[in-house]
Amino acid sequence: MAAHPEEFAARYRAAGYWIDETFADFVADRTTRFADRTAVVGVDAHGTPVRWTYAELAAAADAAAARLAGAGVVPGDRVVLALPNVVEFVAVVLGCFRAGILPVFAQPGHRETELSQFCAIADAAAIVVSGDTDGHDHRALVDRVAERLRAQGVEPPALVDVQQWPRPGSSEPRIHADPAHPDLGTGRVGVLRRSGCAGSTSSEGLFAPGRAEEVAFLQLSGGTTGVAKLIPRTHADYLYSVRASAEICGLGEETVLLVVLPAAHNFAMSSPGILGVLHVGGTVVLARDPSPRTAFRLVAEERVTWTSLVPPLAQAWISSARRRTPDLSSLEVIQVGGARLSDAVAAEIGPVLGARVQQVFGMAEGLVNYTRLDDPDELVLTTQGRPISPDDEIRIVDPADPDEAEVPDGEEGALQTRGPYTIRGYYAPGGADDPVNRDAFTADGFYRTGDLVRRLPSGHLVVTGRAKDQINRGGEKVATEEIEGPLLARPDVLDAVVVGLPDPYLGERICVVVRPEAGVRSGPDLGAELTEHLRASGLATYKLPDQFEFLDQFPVTHVGKNSRRDLRRLLAARLSDE
Ligand code: OOB
């Protein structure tokens, strides 16, 4: 796993981007400084409403850390979190930070395919779930994950179920009462236990928390291959993006942020997100479900000032607000990002929802672009913003050129980036030489985003397309390989190609084009059977196909590979005929 070369690190320190603050310091400082202010509003894992001051949040974080310790987790360990938007999520994240445990930010929609990969790659000591969530038994899910890992010879993680914790507010164990881990909660711990990252040049110190330039947690990459990629973010790099984001967005103690998107996502976490709000002493309101009804009620009740949406949710808010005329008078800014917001929808947000729009084009690997609050409307409504940092380096290259020459100013090309909060490599077994890193990073350390963009003279980027094998389904990223793999394993499927089709609501929907074996009856029944197969294979719920099409022959490229582009065209023609 490549770190930033010293020459760059020195520059980022000198510029004041990287400072000597860890997440343990951050939590200790903010929860003390803002002790009596309201930090978190939401429901717990049982659905009971909870309000925590910063002091209460600190206590809940300590209690969560103690529970992880009780499950055998020690500082330096990685712990996979797959929680819905409940208050325990914030407590566990902050508890990990205080205890020097590294969270791996999974989603409650992930299933055994994803979770077992995250556990294996991160060598996770525990997995934290909310037992019975949205109609799915997550305890049984963790059992299946353990089974898979055992079959691969990997030690399974301990199960931690927040639904089995005492309810927030009931008497909590104090962290210092745990004699086995006297340093937990002090941020002064640096114990290494499990094997660490095999690809690092020196595993010594990699997981030593308490040092700002060490890895603090692992985020997930949207993914372009069948194998998961974990993103190592350091205290220094991430906290820089948090501070800078809070400043660009003008957050303050009076900010009330409504978190509608999955809380563990990078957008909800840090752009400026939960951490940006805790940085300045504001209030985080968690919506347990993303429906406009729940969101509108919370906006009115909590006088929410700020929220972050993906484009389909922005559309849902607009159509719902037209019918119900909710009280959204407290809302100042609605951020939209994660997928391309159409200029038409962008233009409706202000008039219908009564808030200013901010477009956000970011990635868990690092780079985040914002339209600025004082940008002219023209830029706010038609661009995806400009980078956070003056030291974010942007290179726009010819995607068809093997030498990756830069395109002339203003022309479309593939976006590459490097900077103070963009990783130099994934957390991969082979380190810098691992194939995932060789494909995703250039020799001089730029991350190949796979996005096609155009840059305006102002520095604002317009996202024009994509050059990666990924579908962006309303902000949720799915690698085509993840779906194709399990389907190709079936004897009745000769070939399968997954393509994203334009969708007025999702932006793109997942279409699987199947070429059945000779004699296999295709049609809706086969589609339903294949969906069931994917579900049973343990694929995340949000990756299940929206649509199946059956073809006897696939268009191929000149080198004989299936052509996704021609397939997409063929389907568009076929669907418009119907
Ligand atoms: C955010 O992060 P990820 O890691 O889930 O996905 C990153 C990818 C980008 O490479 C791009 O393909 C797409 O999502 N994307 C957008 C976009 N924002 C993200 N495409 C078009 N327009 C946009 N506004 O999605 C993420 C991370 C931090 C903040 C916001 C979003």
Coordinates of C-alpha atoms and ligand atoms in Angstrom, one line a residue:
M1 CA 0.0 0.0 0.0
A2 CA 1.7 3.1 -1.2
A3 CA 2.0 6.1 1.1
H4 CA 2.5 9.6 -0.2
P5 CA 6.2 10.2 -1.0
E6 CA 8.0 12.3 1.6
E7 CA 8.4 15.2 -0.8
F8 CA 4.6 15.4 -1.0
A9 CA 4.0 14.8 2.6
A10 CA 6.4 17.6 3.6
R11 CA 4.5 19.9 1.3
Y12 CA 1.1 19.0 2.7
R13 CA 2.4 19.5 6.2
A14 CA 4.0 22.8 5.4
A15 CA 0.7 24.0 3.8
G16 CA -1.1 23.2 7.0
Y17 CA -3.3 20.5 5.4
W18 CA -1.8 17.6 7.4
I19 CA -1.7 18.5 11.1
D20 CA -0.9 16.5 14.1
E21 CA -4.5 15.6 15.0
T22 CA -5.8 12.0 15.2
F23 CA -9.4 11.0 15.2
A24 CA -9.0 10.1 18.9
D25 CA -7.8 13.7 19.5
F26 CA -10.7 15.0 17.4
V27 CA -13.3 13.1 19.4
A28 CA -11.9 14.0 22.7
D29 CA -11.6 17.7 21.8
R30 CA -15.0 18.3 20.2
T31 CA -17.0 16.2 22.7
T32 CA -15.4 18.3 25.5
R33 CA -15.6 21.7 23.8
F34 CA -19.2 21.3 22.8
A35 CA -20.2 19.0 25.7
D36 CA -23.7 20.4 26.4
R37 CA -24.8 21.0 22.8
T38 CA -26.9 18.5 20.9
A39 CA -24.7 16.2 18.9
V40 CA -26.9 13.4 17.5
V41 CA -30.7 13.0 17.0
G42 CA -32.1 9.7 15.7
V43 CA -33.4 6.3 16.6
D44 CA -31.5 3.4 18.2
A45 CA -31.4 -0.1 16.8
H46 CA -34.8 -0.8 18.4
G47 CA -36.4 2.2 16.8
T48 CA -36.6 4.2 20.0
P49 CA -35.9 8.0 19.6
V50 CA -32.6 9.2 21.0
R51 CA -31.0 12.6 21.5
W52 CA -27.4 12.8 22.6
T53 CA -25.4 15.8 23.7
Y54 CA -21.7 15.8 22.8
A55 CA -21.0 14.6 26.4
E56 CA -23.5 11.8 26.1
L57 CA -22.1 10.9 22.6
A58 CA -18.7 10.6 24.2
A59 CA -20.1 8.2 26.8
A60 CA -21.9 6.2 24.2
A61 CA -18.7 6.0 22.2
D62 CA -16.7 4.8 25.2
A63 CA -19.4 2.2 26.0
A64 CA -19.3 1.0 22.3
A65 CA -15.5 0.7 22.5
A66 CA -15.8 -1.3 25.8
R67 CA -18.2 -3.7 24.1
L68 CA -15.8 -4.2 21.2
A69 CA -13.0 -4.9 23.7
G70 CA -15.4 -7.3 25.4
A71 CA -15.7 -9.1 22.0
G72 CA -11.9 -9.5 21.9
V73 CA -11.1 -6.5 19.7
V74 CA -7.9 -4.8 20.6
P75 CA -6.4 -1.5 19.4
G76 CA -5.1 -1.7 15.8
D77 CA -7.7 -4.3 14.8
R78 CA -10.0 -3.8 11.9
V79 CA -13.8 -4.0 12.5
V80 CA -16.3 -4.2 9.7
L81 CA -19.4 -2.0 10.3
A82 CA -22.6 -2.9 8.5
L83 CA -25.1 -0.7 10.3
P84 CA -28.2 1.2 9.2
N85 CA -28.7 4.9 10.1
V86 CA -29.1 4.4 13.8
V87 CA -27.4 6.3 16.6
E88 CA -25.3 3.3 17.5
F89 CA -23.5 3.8 14.2
V90 CA -22.1 7.2 15.3
A91 CA -21.2 5.7 18.8
V92 CA -19.4 2.8 17.3
V93 CA -17.4 4.9 14.8
L94 CA -16.4 7.4 17.5
G95 CA -15.7 4.5 19.9
C96 CA -13.4 2.9 17.3
F97 CA -11.6 6.2 16.9
R98 CA -11.2 6.7 20.6
A99 CA -9.9 3.1 21.0
G100 CA -7.6 3.1 18.0
I101 CA -9.7 0.5 16.2
L102 CA -10.0 0.8 12.4
P103 CA -13.6 0.7 11.1
V104 CA -14.2 -0.8 7.7
F105 CA -17.2 1.1 6.4
A106 CA -19.6 -1.5 4.8
Q107 CA -23.3 -1.1 4.2
P108 CA -26.3 -2.8 5.7
G109 CA -27.3 -4.0 2.1
H110 CA -24.0 -5.9 1.8
R111 CA -24.3 -9.7 1.9
E112 CA -21.9 -12.6 2.4
T113 CA -20.2 -12.0 -1.0
E114 CA -19.1 -8.5 0.0
L115 CA -18.7 -9.0 3.8
S116 CA -16.6 -12.0 3.5
Q117 CA -14.3 -10.2 1.1
F118 CA -14.0 -7.2 3.4
C119 CA -13.3 -9.5 6.4
A120 CA -10.7 -11.5 4.5
I121 CA -8.9 -8.5 3.0
A122 CA -8.9 -6.4 6.2
D123 CA -8.3 -9.5 8.4
A124 CA -11.2 -8.2 10.5
A125 CA -11.4 -9.0 14.2
A126 CA -15.2 -8.3 14.4
I127 CA -18.2 -7.4 12.4
V128 CA -20.8 -5.1 13.8
V129 CA -24.4 -5.4 12.7
S130 CA -27.9 -4.6 13.9
G131 CA -29.4 -8.1 14.2
D132 CA -32.7 -7.7 12.7
T133 CA -32.7 -5.0 10.1
D134 CA -35.1 -4.1 7.3
G135 CA -36.5 -7.7 7.3
H136 CA -33.1 -9.4 7.1
D137 CA -31.5 -11.5 9.8
H138 CA -28.0 -10.1 10.1
R139 CA -26.9 -12.6 12.7
A140 CA -27.5 -15.4 10.4
L141 CA -25.8 -13.4 7.7
V142 CA -22.7 -13.2 9.8
D143 CA -22.8 -17.0 10.4
R144 CA -22.8 -17.5 6.6
V145 CA -19.8 -15.0 6.3
A146 CA -18.0 -17.0 9.0
E147 CA -18.7 -20.3 7.1
R148 CA -17.2 -18.9 3.9
L149 CA -14.2 -17.5 5.7
R150 CA -13.5 -20.8 7.4
A151 CA -13.7 -22.6 4.1
Q152 CA -11.0 -20.3 2.9
G153 CA -8.9 -20.9 6.0
V154 CA -9.5 -17.4 7.3
E155 CA -10.3 -16.9 11.0
P156 CA -13.9 -15.6 11.2
P157 CA -14.6 -12.3 13.0
A158 CA -16.5 -12.0 16.2
L159 CA -20.1 -11.1 15.9
V160 CA -21.2 -7.8 17.6
D161 CA -24.9 -7.1 17.4
V162 CA -25.9 -3.6 18.6
Q163 CA -29.5 -4.8 19.1
Q164 CA -28.2 -6.9 22.0
W165 CA -26.6 -3.9 23.7
P166 CA -28.5 -2.2 26.6
R167 CA -30.6 0.6 25.3
P168 CA -28.9 4.0 25.1
G169 CA -29.7 5.8 28.3
S170 CA -29.7 2.7 30.5
S171 CA -26.6 2.4 32.7
E172 CA -23.6 1.8 30.5
P173 CA -20.3 0.2 31.5
R174 CA -17.5 2.7 31.7
I175 CA -14.6 2.0 29.5
H176 CA -12.0 2.6 32.2
A177 CA -13.6 -0.2 34.1
D178 CA -12.1 -2.7 31.7
P179 CA -8.8 -3.8 33.3
A180 CA -7.7 -5.7 30.2
H181 CA -7.5 -2.6 28.1
P182 CA -6.6 0.3 30.5
D183 CA -5.5 2.5 27.6
L184 CA -8.8 2.2 25.6
G185 CA -10.4 5.5 25.1
T186 CA -7.3 7.5 25.8
G187 CA -6.1 7.5 22.2
R188 CA -2.6 6.5 23.4
V189 CA -2.6 3.0 22.3
G190 CA -0.6 1.3 19.6
V191 CA -0.9 -2.4 20.0
L192 CA -0.6 -4.5 16.9
R193 CA -2.1 -7.9 16.9
R194 CA -3.3 -9.5 13.7
S195 CA -1.1 -9.9 10.7
G196 CA -1.7 -6.4 9.2
C197 CA -1.5 -5.5 5.5
A198 CA 0.7 -8.0 3.8
G199 CA 1.4 -5.5 1.0
S200 CA 2.9 -2.8 3.1
T201 CA 6.6 -2.3 3.0
S202 CA 6.6 -2.2 6.8
S203 CA 3.6 -3.6 8.7
E204 CA 5.3 -2.2 11.8
G205 CA 3.4 1.0 12.7
L206 CA 0.8 0.7 10.0
F207 CA -1.9 0.2 12.5
A208 CA -0.4 2.2 15.3
P209 CA -3.2 4.6 16.1
G210 CA -2.2 7.8 17.8
R211 CA -0.2 9.0 14.8
A212 CA -1.9 11.3 12.5
E213 CA -0.3 10.1 9.3
E214 CA -1.2 6.4 9.9
V215 CA -4.3 4.7 8.5
A216 CA -7.5 5.6 10.5
F217 CA -10.1 3.5 8.7
L218 CA -10.9 1.7 5.5
Q219 CA -13.5 3.0 3.1
L220 CA -15.0 0.9 0.2
S221 CA -14.3 1.6 -3.4
G222 CA -17.3 1.7 -5.7
G223 CA -15.6 -1.1 -7.6
T224 CA -14.9 -1.9 -11.2
T225 CA -13.9 -5.5 -10.8
G226 CA -15.4 -8.6 -9.1
V227 CA -12.9 -8.2 -6.2
A228 CA -13.6 -5.6 -3.5
K229 CA -11.1 -2.8 -3.0
L230 CA -10.5 -1.2 0.4
I231 CA -9.4 2.4 0.7
P232 CA -6.9 3.3 3.5
R233 CA -7.5 6.8 4.7
T234 CA -5.2 8.4 7.3
H235 CA -6.2 10.7 10.1
A236 CA -4.3 13.6 8.6
D237 CA -5.7 13.3 5.1
Y238 CA -9.3 12.7 6.0
L239 CA -9.4 15.4 8.8
Y240 CA -8.0 17.9 6.3
S241 CA -10.9 17.1 3.9
V242 CA -13.3 17.4 6.8
R243 CA -12.0 20.8 8.0
A244 CA -11.8 22.2 4.5
S245 CA -15.3 20.9 3.5
A246 CA -16.8 22.4 6.7
E247 CA -15.3 25.7 5.8
I248 CA -16.2 25.7 2.1
C249 CA -19.8 24.8 3.2
G250 CA -19.9 27.5 5.9
L251 CA -20.9 25.1 8.7
G252 CA -21.2 26.3 12.2
E253 CA -22.7 25.5 15.6
E254 CA -26.1 26.3 14.2
T255 CA -25.9 23.7 11.4
V256 CA -28.4 20.9 11.6
L257 CA -27.5 18.2 9.1
L258 CA -30.1 15.6 8.1
V259 CA -28.4 12.3 7.0
V260 CA -30.6 10.6 4.6
L261 CA -28.0 8.7 2.6
P262 CA -26.3 5.6 4.2
A263 CA -24.3 7.1 7.0
A264 CA -21.1 5.1 6.3
H265 CA -20.8 6.4 2.8
N266 CA -18.0 8.9 2.2
F267 CA -20.5 11.6 1.1
A268 CA -22.5 11.3 4.3
M269 CA -19.4 11.0 6.5
S270 CA -17.2 13.8 5.4
S271 CA -18.5 16.0 2.6
P272 CA -18.9 17.8 4.9
G273 CA -21.2 15.2 6.5
I274 CA -21.3 13.8 10.0
L275 CA -17.7 14.5 10.8
G276 CA -17.9 18.0 9.3
V277 CA -20.8 18.8 11.6
L278 CA -19.2 17.3 14.7
H279 CA -16.0 19.3 13.8
V280 CA -17.9 22.6 14.3
G281 CA -20.3 21.6 17.1
G282 CA -23.5 21.3 15.0
T283 CA -26.2 18.7 15.2
V284 CA -26.5 15.5 13.2
V285 CA -30.0 14.2 12.6
L286 CA -30.2 10.6 11.3
A287 CA -33.1 9.5 9.1
R288 CA -33.7 5.8 9.6
D289 CA -35.2 5.5 6.1
P290 CA -34.7 7.7 3.0
S291 CA -38.4 8.4 2.2
P292 CA -39.4 12.0 1.7
R293 CA -42.1 11.5 4.3
T294 CA -39.6 10.7 7.1
A295 CA -37.2 13.4 5.8
F296 CA -39.8 16.1 5.7
R297 CA -41.0 15.3 9.2
L298 CA -37.4 15.5 10.5
V299 CA -36.7 18.7 8.6
A300 CA -39.7 20.4 10.2
E301 CA -39.3 19.0 13.7
E302 CA -35.6 19.5 14.0
R303 CA -35.3 22.7 11.9
V304 CA -32.8 21.1 9.6
T305 CA -30.6 23.5 7.7
W306 CA -28.6 21.2 5.5
T307 CA -28.9 17.8 3.8
S308 CA -27.2 15.6 1.1
L309 CA -29.0 13.7 -1.5
V310 CA -28.3 11.5 -4.6
P311 CA -30.2 12.6 -7.8
P312 CA -33.1 10.1 -7.5
L313 CA -33.8 11.3 -4.0
A314 CA -33.7 14.9 -5.1
Q315 CA -36.3 14.0 -7.7
A316 CA -38.4 12.2 -5.1
W317 CA -38.3 15.2 -2.8
I318 CA -39.3 17.5 -5.6
S319 CA -42.3 15.5 -6.7
S320 CA -43.3 14.8 -3.1
A321 CA -43.0 18.5 -2.1
R322 CA -45.3 19.4 -5.0
R323 CA -48.0 17.2 -3.5
R324 CA -47.6 17.8 0.2
T325 CA -46.2 21.3 0.6
P326 CA -44.1 20.4 3.6
D327 CA -42.5 23.0 5.9
L328 CA -38.9 23.1 4.6
S329 CA -38.4 26.7 5.6
S330 CA -35.3 26.0 7.7
L331 CA -33.5 24.3 4.9
E332 CA -30.6 26.4 3.5
V333 CA -28.6 24.0 1.3
I334 CA -29.4 20.8 -0.5
Q335 CA -26.3 19.0 -1.7
V336 CA -26.6 16.6 -4.6
G337 CA -23.9 14.2 -5.6
G338 CA -22.9 10.6 -6.1
A339 CA -24.2 10.5 -9.6
R340 CA -24.8 13.0 -12.3
L341 CA -27.5 15.5 -11.5
S342 CA -29.3 16.5 -14.7
D343 CA -29.3 20.3 -15.3
A344 CA -33.1 20.2 -15.5
V345 CA -33.6 18.7 -12.0
A346 CA -30.9 21.0 -10.6
A347 CA -32.9 24.0 -11.8
E348 CA -36.0 22.8 -10.0
I349 CA -34.5 22.3 -6.6
G350 CA -34.4 26.0 -5.6
P351 CA -37.9 26.9 -6.8
V352 CA -39.6 23.8 -5.4
L353 CA -37.7 23.0 -2.2
G354 CA -36.7 26.6 -1.3
A355 CA -33.0 25.8 -0.7
R356 CA -29.8 26.5 -2.5
V357 CA -28.2 23.6 -4.5
Q358 CA -24.7 22.5 -4.1
Q359 CA -23.3 19.9 -6.4
V360 CA -20.8 17.4 -5.1
F361 CA -18.7 15.2 -7.2
G362 CA -16.5 13.1 -5.0
M363 CA -15.0 9.7 -4.5
A364 CA -14.1 7.6 -1.5
E365 CA -10.5 7.4 -2.9
G366 CA -10.2 11.1 -2.1
L367 CA -10.9 14.0 -4.5
V368 CA -14.1 15.9 -3.7
N369 CA -15.4 18.8 -5.8
Y370 CA -18.1 21.3 -4.7
T371 CA -19.9 24.1 -6.4
R372 CA -19.3 27.0 -4.0
L373 CA -22.2 28.7 -2.3
D374 CA -21.4 32.0 -3.9
D375 CA -20.9 30.6 -7.4
P376 CA -23.1 32.1 -10.1
D377 CA -26.3 30.0 -10.8
E378 CA -25.0 29.0 -14.2
L379 CA -22.1 27.1 -12.6
V380 CA -24.1 25.7 -9.7
L381 CA -26.8 24.3 -12.0
T382 CA -24.6 22.9 -14.8
T383 CA -21.3 21.8 -13.3
Q384 CA -20.2 19.3 -10.6
G385 CA -18.0 21.8 -8.8
R386 CA -14.3 22.4 -8.4
P387 CA -11.8 20.7 -6.1
I388 CA -11.5 21.3 -2.3
S389 CA -7.8 22.0 -2.3
P390 CA -5.5 24.3 -4.2
D391 CA -3.2 21.3 -4.2
D392 CA -5.6 18.9 -5.8
E393 CA -3.9 18.1 -9.1
I394 CA -6.2 17.5 -12.0
R395 CA -5.1 15.9 -15.2
I396 CA -7.5 15.2 -18.1
V397 CA -6.2 12.7 -20.6
D398 CA -7.2 11.0 -23.8
P399 CA -8.9 7.8 -22.8
A400 CA -8.0 6.1 -26.1
D401 CA -4.3 7.0 -25.9
P402 CA -2.1 4.3 -24.3
D403 CA 0.3 7.1 -23.4
E404 CA -2.5 9.1 -21.7
A405 CA -1.6 12.4 -23.2
E406 CA -3.5 15.4 -21.9
V407 CA -6.4 16.7 -24.0
P408 CA -6.5 20.4 -25.0
D409 CA -8.1 22.7 -22.5
G410 CA -11.9 22.4 -22.3
E411 CA -12.1 19.1 -24.1
E412 CA -13.6 15.9 -22.7
G413 CA -11.1 13.4 -21.3
A414 CA -10.5 10.9 -18.5
L415 CA -10.0 12.4 -15.1
Q416 CA -6.8 11.6 -13.1
T417 CA -6.1 13.2 -9.8
R418 CA -3.4 13.4 -7.1
G419 CA -3.5 15.5 -3.9
P420 CA -3.4 15.9 -0.1
Y421 CA -6.4 13.7 0.6
T422 CA -6.4 11.3 -2.4
I423 CA -4.9 7.8 -1.8
R424 CA -1.8 6.6 -3.6
G425 CA -2.9 3.0 -3.5
Y426 CA -5.6 0.5 -2.4
Y427 CA -5.2 -1.7 0.6
A428 CA -4.2 -4.7 -1.4
P429 CA -2.3 -7.9 -0.7
G430 CA 0.3 -7.1 -3.4
G431 CA 0.9 -3.5 -2.3
A432 CA 1.9 -1.1 -5.0
D433 CA 2.6 -3.9 -7.4
D434 CA -0.8 -5.5 -6.9
P435 CA -2.8 -5.5 -10.2
V436 CA -5.6 -3.4 -8.7
N437 CA -3.0 -0.7 -8.0
R438 CA -1.2 -0.9 -11.3
D439 CA -4.5 -0.4 -13.1
A440 CA -5.9 2.3 -10.9
F441 CA -2.8 4.5 -10.4
T442 CA -0.3 6.0 -12.8
A443 CA 3.5 5.6 -12.2
D444 CA 3.6 9.2 -10.9
G445 CA 0.8 8.5 -8.3
F446 CA -2.3 9.9 -10.0
Y447 CA -5.6 8.0 -9.4
R448 CA -7.4 7.0 -12.6
T449 CA -11.0 7.9 -11.6
G450 CA -12.6 6.3 -14.7
D451 CA -14.7 9.5 -15.0
L452 CA -15.0 11.5 -18.2
V453 CA -15.0 15.2 -17.6
R454 CA -14.5 18.6 -19.2
R455 CA -12.9 21.5 -17.3
L456 CA -14.1 25.1 -17.6
P457 CA -11.8 28.0 -17.3
S458 CA -13.0 28.6 -13.7
G459 CA -11.7 25.1 -12.8
H460 CA -15.2 23.7 -12.5
L461 CA -15.6 20.1 -13.8
V462 CA -18.5 18.8 -15.8
V463 CA -18.9 15.1 -15.6
T464 CA -19.7 13.9 -19.2
G465 CA -19.5 10.2 -18.9
R466 CA -17.6 7.2 -17.7
A467 CA -14.8 4.9 -18.9
K468 CA -15.0 2.1 -16.3
D469 CA -16.9 -1.2 -16.1
Q470 CA -19.2 0.1 -13.5
I471 CA -22.9 1.0 -13.2
N472 CA -23.9 4.0 -11.2
R473 CA -27.4 3.1 -10.1
G474 CA -28.7 6.3 -8.5
G475 CA -25.3 6.8 -6.7
E476 CA -24.8 3.1 -5.8
K477 CA -21.9 1.7 -7.7
V478 CA -21.9 -1.8 -9.1
A479 CA -19.1 -3.5 -11.0
T480 CA -20.5 -5.4 -13.9
E481 CA -18.2 -8.3 -13.1
E482 CA -19.8 -8.8 -9.7
I483 CA -23.1 -9.8 -11.4
E484 CA -21.6 -11.5 -14.4
G485 CA -19.4 -13.8 -12.3
P486 CA -22.2 -15.8 -10.5
L487 CA -24.3 -16.0 -13.7
L488 CA -21.5 -17.4 -15.8
A489 CA -21.1 -20.2 -13.3
R490 CA -24.6 -21.5 -14.3
P491 CA -24.9 -24.4 -16.8
D492 CA -27.9 -22.8 -18.5
V493 CA -26.1 -19.5 -19.2
L494 CA -23.7 -19.5 -22.1
D495 CA -22.8 -15.8 -21.7
A496 CA -24.0 -12.8 -19.7
V497 CA -23.1 -9.1 -20.0
V498 CA -24.3 -6.5 -17.6
V499 CA -25.0 -3.0 -19.0
G500 CA -26.3 0.2 -17.5
L501 CA -29.4 1.5 -19.4
P502 CA -30.5 5.1 -19.1
D503 CA -33.3 5.4 -16.5
P504 CA -35.2 8.6 -15.9
Y505 CA -35.2 8.1 -12.2
L506 CA -32.1 6.1 -11.3
G507 CA -29.9 7.7 -14.0
E508 CA -28.9 4.1 -14.9
R509 CA -30.6 0.8 -14.2
I510 CA -29.0 -2.6 -14.2
C511 CA -29.7 -4.7 -17.2
V512 CA -28.4 -8.2 -17.6
V513 CA -28.2 -9.5 -21.2
V514 CA -28.1 -13.3 -21.2
R515 CA -27.3 -15.7 -24.0
P516 CA -28.9 -18.9 -22.8
E517 CA -27.5 -22.4 -23.6
A518 CA -29.1 -24.0 -26.6
G519 CA -32.5 -25.4 -25.6
V520 CA -32.9 -23.3 -22.5
R521 CA -36.3 -21.5 -22.3
S522 CA -35.7 -17.8 -21.9
G523 CA -38.2 -15.3 -20.6
P524 CA -39.5 -13.8 -17.3
D525 CA -39.2 -17.2 -15.5
L526 CA -35.6 -17.5 -16.3
G527 CA -35.0 -13.9 -15.3
A528 CA -36.7 -14.5 -11.9
E529 CA -34.6 -17.7 -11.4
L530 CA -31.4 -15.9 -12.2
T531 CA -32.3 -13.1 -9.8
E532 CA -32.9 -15.7 -7.1
H533 CA -29.6 -17.3 -8.0
L534 CA -27.8 -13.9 -7.5
R535 CA -29.5 -13.4 -4.2
A536 CA -28.7 -16.9 -3.0
S537 CA -25.1 -16.3 -4.1
G538 CA -24.9 -13.6 -1.4
L539 CA -24.7 -10.5 -3.6
A540 CA -25.7 -7.1 -2.0
T541 CA -29.4 -6.4 -2.4
Y542 CA -28.8 -3.2 -4.3
K543 CA -26.9 -5.0 -7.0
L544 CA -29.8 -7.2 -8.1
P545 CA -30.7 -6.6 -11.7
D546 CA -33.6 -4.3 -12.7
Q547 CA -34.1 -6.0 -16.0
F548 CA -33.2 -9.1 -18.1
E549 CA -32.9 -9.3 -21.9
F550 CA -32.2 -12.5 -23.8
L551 CA -30.2 -12.6 -27.0
D552 CA -29.0 -15.5 -29.2
Q553 CA -26.0 -13.6 -30.4
F554 CA -23.9 -10.8 -28.8
P555 CA -22.2 -8.0 -30.8
V556 CA -18.4 -8.3 -30.5
T557 CA -15.6 -5.8 -30.8
H558 CA -12.9 -6.2 -33.5
V559 CA -10.8 -8.2 -31.1
G560 CA -13.8 -10.6 -30.5
K561 CA -14.8 -9.4 -27.0
N562 CA -18.4 -8.7 -26.1
S563 CA -19.1 -5.0 -26.9
R564 CA -21.0 -3.4 -24.1
R565 CA -21.4 -0.3 -26.1
D566 CA -23.0 -2.1 -29.1
L567 CA -25.1 -4.1 -26.7
R568 CA -26.4 -0.9 -25.1
R569 CA -27.2 0.5 -28.5
L570 CA -28.9 -2.7 -29.6
L571 CA -31.0 -2.8 -26.5
A572 CA -31.9 0.9 -26.8
A573 CA -33.1 0.2 -30.4
R574 CA -35.0 -2.9 -29.3
L575 CA -36.6 -1.3 -26.3
S576 CA -37.7 1.8 -28.3
D577 CA -39.3 -0.6 -30.8
E578 CA -41.4 -2.3 -28.1
Ligands
OOB1 C1 -19.2 9.3 -4.1 O1 -18.2 8.4 -3.9 P1 -18.1 6.9 -4.5 O2 -16.8 6.4 -4.1 O3 -19.3 6.1 -4.1 O4 -18.2 7.0 -6.0 C2 -17.3 7.8 -6.8 C3 -17.8 7.9 -8.2 C4 -17.1 8.9 -9.0 O5 -15.9 8.4 -9.6 C5 -18.1 9.1 -10.1 O6 -18.1 8.1 -11.1 C6 -19.4 9.1 -9.4 O7 -19.2 8.3 -8.2 N1 -19.9 10.4 -9.0 C7 -20.5 11.3 -9.8 C8 -20.8 12.4 -8.9 N2 -20.4 12.1 -7.7 C9 -19.8 10.9 -7.7 N3 -20.7 11.3 -11.1 C10 -21.4 12.4 -11.6 N4 -21.7 13.5 -10.9 C11 -21.5 13.6 -9.5 N5 -21.8 14.6 -8.8 O8 -20.1 9.1 -4.9 C12 -19.0 10.5 -3.4 C13 -18.1 10.7 -2.4 C14 -18.0 11.9 -1.7 C15 -18.9 12.9 -2.0 C16 -19.9 12.7 -2.9 C17 -19.9 11.6 -3.6

